[in-house]
XYZ file of C-alpha atoms in Angstrom:
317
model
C -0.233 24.412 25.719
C 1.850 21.586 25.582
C 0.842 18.881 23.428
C 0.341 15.337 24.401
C 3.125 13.018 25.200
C 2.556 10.652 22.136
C 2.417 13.601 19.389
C 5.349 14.890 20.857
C 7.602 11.150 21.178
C 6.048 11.131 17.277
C 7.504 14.877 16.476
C 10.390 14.149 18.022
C 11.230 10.493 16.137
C 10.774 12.565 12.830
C 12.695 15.441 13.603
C 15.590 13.210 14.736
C 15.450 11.620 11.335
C 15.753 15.032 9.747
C 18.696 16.747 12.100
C 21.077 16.123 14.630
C 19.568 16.559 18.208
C 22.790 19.730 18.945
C 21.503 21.617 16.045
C 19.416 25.261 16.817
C 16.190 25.619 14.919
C 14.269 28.038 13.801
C 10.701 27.393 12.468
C 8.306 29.794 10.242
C 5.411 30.447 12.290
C 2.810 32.387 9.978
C 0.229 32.264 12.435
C -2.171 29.293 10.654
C -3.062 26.057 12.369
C -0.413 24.264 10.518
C 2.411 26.580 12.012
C 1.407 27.174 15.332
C 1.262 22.977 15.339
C 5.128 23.337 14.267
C 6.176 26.104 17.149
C 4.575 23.777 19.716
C 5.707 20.436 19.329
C 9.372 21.363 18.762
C 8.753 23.814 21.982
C 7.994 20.663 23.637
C 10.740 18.042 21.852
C 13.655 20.174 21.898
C 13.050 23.027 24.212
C 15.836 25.937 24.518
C 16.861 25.289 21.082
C 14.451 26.345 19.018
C 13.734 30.360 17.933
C 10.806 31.000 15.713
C 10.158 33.536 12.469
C 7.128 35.444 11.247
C 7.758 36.563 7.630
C 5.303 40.102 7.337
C 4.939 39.776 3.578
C 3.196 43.282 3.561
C 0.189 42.223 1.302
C -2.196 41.846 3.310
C -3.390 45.132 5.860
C -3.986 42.573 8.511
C -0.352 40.637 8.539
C 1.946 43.323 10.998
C -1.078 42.154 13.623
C -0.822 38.471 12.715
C 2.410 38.800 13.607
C 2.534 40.511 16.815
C -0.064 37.124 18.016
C 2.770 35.035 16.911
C 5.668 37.134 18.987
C 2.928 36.949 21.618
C 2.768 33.562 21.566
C 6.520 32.676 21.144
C 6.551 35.061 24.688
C 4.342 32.582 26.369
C 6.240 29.781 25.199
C 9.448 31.600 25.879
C 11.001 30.488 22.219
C 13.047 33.662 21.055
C 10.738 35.370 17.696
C 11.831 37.643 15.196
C 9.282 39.585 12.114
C 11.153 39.696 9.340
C 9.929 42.534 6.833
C 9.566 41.807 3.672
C 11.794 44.566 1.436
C 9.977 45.219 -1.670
C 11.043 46.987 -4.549
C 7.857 46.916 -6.122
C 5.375 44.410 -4.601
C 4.218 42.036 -7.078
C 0.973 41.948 -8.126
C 1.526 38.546 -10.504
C 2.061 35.609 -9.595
C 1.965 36.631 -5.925
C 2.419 33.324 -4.476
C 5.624 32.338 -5.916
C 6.506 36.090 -5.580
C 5.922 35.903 -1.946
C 7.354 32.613 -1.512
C 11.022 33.300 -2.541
C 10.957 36.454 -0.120
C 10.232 34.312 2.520
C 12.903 31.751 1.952
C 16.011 34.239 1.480
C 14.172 36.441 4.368
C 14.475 32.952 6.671
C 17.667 32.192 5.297
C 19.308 35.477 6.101
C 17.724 35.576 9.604
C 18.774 31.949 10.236
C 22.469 33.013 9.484
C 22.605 35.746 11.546
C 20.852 33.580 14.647
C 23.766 30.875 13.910
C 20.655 28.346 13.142
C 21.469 25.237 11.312
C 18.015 24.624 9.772
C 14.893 26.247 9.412
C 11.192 24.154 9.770
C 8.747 25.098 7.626
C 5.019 23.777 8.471
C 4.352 21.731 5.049
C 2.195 18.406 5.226
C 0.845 15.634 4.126
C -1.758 17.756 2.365
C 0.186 20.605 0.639
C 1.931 17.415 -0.691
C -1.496 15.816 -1.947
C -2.575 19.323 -3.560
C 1.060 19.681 -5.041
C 0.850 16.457 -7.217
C -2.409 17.463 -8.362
C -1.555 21.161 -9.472
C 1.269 19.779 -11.484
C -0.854 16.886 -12.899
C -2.858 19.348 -14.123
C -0.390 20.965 -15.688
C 1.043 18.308 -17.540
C 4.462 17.713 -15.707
C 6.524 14.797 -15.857
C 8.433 12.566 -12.940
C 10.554 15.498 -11.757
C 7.272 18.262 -11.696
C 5.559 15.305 -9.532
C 7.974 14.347 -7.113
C 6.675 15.199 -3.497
C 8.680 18.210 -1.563
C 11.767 16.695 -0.270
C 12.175 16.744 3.975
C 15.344 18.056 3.657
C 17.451 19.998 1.143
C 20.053 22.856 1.424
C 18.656 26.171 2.094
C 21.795 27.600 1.273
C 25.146 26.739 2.118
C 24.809 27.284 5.367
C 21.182 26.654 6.629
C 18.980 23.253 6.097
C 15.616 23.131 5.321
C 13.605 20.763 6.830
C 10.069 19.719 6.775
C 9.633 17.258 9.737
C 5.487 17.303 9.326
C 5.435 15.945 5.635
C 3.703 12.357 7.208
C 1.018 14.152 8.858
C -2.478 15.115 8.191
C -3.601 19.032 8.390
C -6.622 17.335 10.193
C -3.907 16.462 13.365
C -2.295 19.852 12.832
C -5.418 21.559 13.477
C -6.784 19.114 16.626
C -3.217 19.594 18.279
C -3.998 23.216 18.279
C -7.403 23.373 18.935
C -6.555 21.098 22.555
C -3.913 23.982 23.130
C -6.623 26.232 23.326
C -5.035 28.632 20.411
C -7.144 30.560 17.671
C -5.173 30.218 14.463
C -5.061 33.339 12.209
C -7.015 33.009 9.233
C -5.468 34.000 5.701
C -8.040 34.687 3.335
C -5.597 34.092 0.846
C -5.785 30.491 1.253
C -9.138 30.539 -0.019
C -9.016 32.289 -2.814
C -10.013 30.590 -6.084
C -7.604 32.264 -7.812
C -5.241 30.628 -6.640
C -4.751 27.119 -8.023
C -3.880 25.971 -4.942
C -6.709 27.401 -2.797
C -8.959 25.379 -5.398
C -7.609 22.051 -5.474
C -7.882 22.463 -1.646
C -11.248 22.760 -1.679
C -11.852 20.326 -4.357
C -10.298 17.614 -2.140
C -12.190 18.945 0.891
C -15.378 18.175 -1.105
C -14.252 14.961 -2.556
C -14.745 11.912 -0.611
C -12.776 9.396 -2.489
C -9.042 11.003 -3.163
C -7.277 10.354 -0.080
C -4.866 13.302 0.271
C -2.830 10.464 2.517
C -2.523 8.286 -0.669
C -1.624 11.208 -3.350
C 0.719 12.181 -0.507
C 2.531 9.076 -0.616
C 2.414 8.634 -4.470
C 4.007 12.282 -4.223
C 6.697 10.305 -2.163
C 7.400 7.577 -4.452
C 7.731 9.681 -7.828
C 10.566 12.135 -5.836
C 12.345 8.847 -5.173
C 12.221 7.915 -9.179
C 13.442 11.139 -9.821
C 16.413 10.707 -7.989
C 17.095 7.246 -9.334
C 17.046 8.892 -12.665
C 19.555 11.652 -11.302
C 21.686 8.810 -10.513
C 21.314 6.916 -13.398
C 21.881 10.169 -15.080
C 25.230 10.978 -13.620
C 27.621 8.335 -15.569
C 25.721 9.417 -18.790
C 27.020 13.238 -18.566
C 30.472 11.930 -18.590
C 30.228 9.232 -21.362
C 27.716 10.529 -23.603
C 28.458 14.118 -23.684
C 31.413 15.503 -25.043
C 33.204 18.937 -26.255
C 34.327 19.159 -30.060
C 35.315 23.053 -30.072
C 32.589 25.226 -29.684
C 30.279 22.541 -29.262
C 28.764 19.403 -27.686
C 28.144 16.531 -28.904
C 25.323 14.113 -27.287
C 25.312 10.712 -28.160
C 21.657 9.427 -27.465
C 21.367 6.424 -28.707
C 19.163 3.648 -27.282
C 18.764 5.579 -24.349
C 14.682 5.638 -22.997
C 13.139 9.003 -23.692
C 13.357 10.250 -19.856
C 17.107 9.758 -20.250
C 17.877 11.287 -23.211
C 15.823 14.618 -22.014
C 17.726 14.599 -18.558
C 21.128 14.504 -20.881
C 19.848 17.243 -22.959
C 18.878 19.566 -20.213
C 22.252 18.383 -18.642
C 24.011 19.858 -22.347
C 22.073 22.981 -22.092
C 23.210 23.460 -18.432
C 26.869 22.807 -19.807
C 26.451 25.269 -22.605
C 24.847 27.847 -19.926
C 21.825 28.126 -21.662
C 18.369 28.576 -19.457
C 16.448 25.425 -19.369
C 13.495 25.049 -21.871
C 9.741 24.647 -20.628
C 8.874 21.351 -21.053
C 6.311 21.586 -24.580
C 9.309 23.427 -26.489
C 11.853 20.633 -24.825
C 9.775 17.754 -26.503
C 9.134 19.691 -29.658
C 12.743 20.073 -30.166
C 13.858 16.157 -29.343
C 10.962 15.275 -32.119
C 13.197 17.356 -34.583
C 16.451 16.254 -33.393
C 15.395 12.556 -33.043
C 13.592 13.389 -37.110
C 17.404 14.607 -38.106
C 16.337 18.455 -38.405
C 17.861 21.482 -37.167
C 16.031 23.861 -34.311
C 17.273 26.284 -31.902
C 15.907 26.634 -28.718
C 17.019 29.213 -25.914
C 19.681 30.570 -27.160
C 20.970 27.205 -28.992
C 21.789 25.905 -32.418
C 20.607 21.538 -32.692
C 21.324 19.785 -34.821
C 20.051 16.241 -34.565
C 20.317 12.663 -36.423
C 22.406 9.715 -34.386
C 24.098 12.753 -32.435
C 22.821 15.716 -31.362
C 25.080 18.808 -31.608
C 24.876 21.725 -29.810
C 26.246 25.284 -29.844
C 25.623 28.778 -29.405
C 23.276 30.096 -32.002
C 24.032 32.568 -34.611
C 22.807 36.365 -33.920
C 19.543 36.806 -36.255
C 19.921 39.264 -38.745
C 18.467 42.744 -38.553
């Protein structure tokens, strides 16, 4: 079951990149061709200091079997595996995906404390990337919505998050497995067309001419802007925001559009005041930017050359 040399020099070069080579690992293994792909090659790169997850989500009647063939598995490949329960109140039955997707990260981030593991792996590719940017074209986001997932980032204070198979294709994924001579479990889920994401996957299956490689890499490119706005951002909080009382002052002036949102989100943030959706964010610079006064989440704005903000009056009864 090990793969071949080359995929696993490649893993290896990208996981280095990612973490330092003393740090224990765990990795999500959900039983799909993407994750088994992850349990090998690190099985093979680092072996003896990885330990590998199964997150039951309890939706499904199949998924306590799925993952009792991943345990099985991880037994073969003698990598230490743990189920991890998911602990409903209620289970959702809205927006299941990113219902189910939040257990799963404070389920992986609890288990990775109590292991002593510095970072978790998570499967995600070039792919999930491609279909990302497109679900968020689609619904109208900006530079930030766009951005690709990011190969690192803090899973909590403790615990890093890495995703060391964002440059390669599911296609690889899959052929790695299939040479290993493993049957992936199969999730309907992931084809289910109610699920935005299970039809923009097979929208770009059936499309010859968007290269999921290409949208992956554009995905890439519009995180970095982000971040160079974040950092253009970050002398702009302290010189063009300020406190007069109750409230702050923001001083937009011949700042680009981009900027001047990031600065008011940044005043809302200040003010502790839940960040707008995007439509009623734009709707309310219009007014400001016109000279009128709106109040959005919680907020009193009043706009013309400076835009001040404060806590909104209770409405009368």
């Amino acid at each position: 079951m090990t793969p071949a040399a080359d995929a696993t020099k490649r893993f290896a070069a990208d996981l280095d990149a990612l973490i330092d080579r003393s740090t224990r690992i765990g990795v999500a293994v959900s039983g799909g061709p993407d994750s088994l792909a992850l349990l090998l090659l690190p099985a093979a790169a680092r072996p003896g200091q990885i330990e590998a997850a199964t997150v039951d989500h309890r939706l499904r009647p199949e998924s306590a079997a799925e993952a009792e063939i991943v345990a099985s598995l991880c037994a073969r490949l003698d990598v230490p595996h743990r189920t991890l329960a998911a602990d409903w109140i209620d289970p959702p039955t809205a927006n299941m995906q990113a219902e189910a997707r939040a257990m799963r990260y404070r389920l992986l981030n609890e288990w990775a404390i109590e292991r002593g593991l510095g970072a978790v792996a998570t499967a995600h590719h070039a792919d999930d990337q491609a279909e990302t940017l497109l679900m968020r074209l689609l619904r109208g986001a900006g530079v930030g919505g766009l951005g690709g997932s990011r190969a690192r980032r803090p899973l909590s204070e403790q615990v890093t998050l890495i995703r060391p198979l964002l440059g390669w294709r599911k296609a690889e994924l899959e052929m790695l497995v299939t040479k290993a001579g493993l049957e992936p479990v199969d999730d309907p889920s992931n084809r289910d067309s109610r699920h935005d994401r299970s039809r923009i996957r097979h929208w770009l299956t059936e499309t010859d001419w968007a290269d999921p490689a290409r949208l992956a890499a554009s995905a890439s490119a519009l995180r970095d802007a982000d971040e160079a706005l974040d950092w253009a951002l970050a002398p702009l909080i302290t010189s063009r925001i300020r406190r007069e009382g109750d409230a702050l002052i923001v001083e937009p002036s011949d700042l680009p559009l981009e900027l001047k949102r990031r600065l008011l989100l940044a005043a809302f943030a200040e003010l502790g005041a839940p960040s707008p959706r995007g439509a009623d964010l734009i709707r309310a610079m219009s007014a400001l930017e016109a000279g009128e006064i709106v109040t959005l989440a919680g907020l009193k704005l009043a706009g013309g050359s400076r835009w001040i903000l404060s806590i909104a009056p209770p409405r009368r009864s």
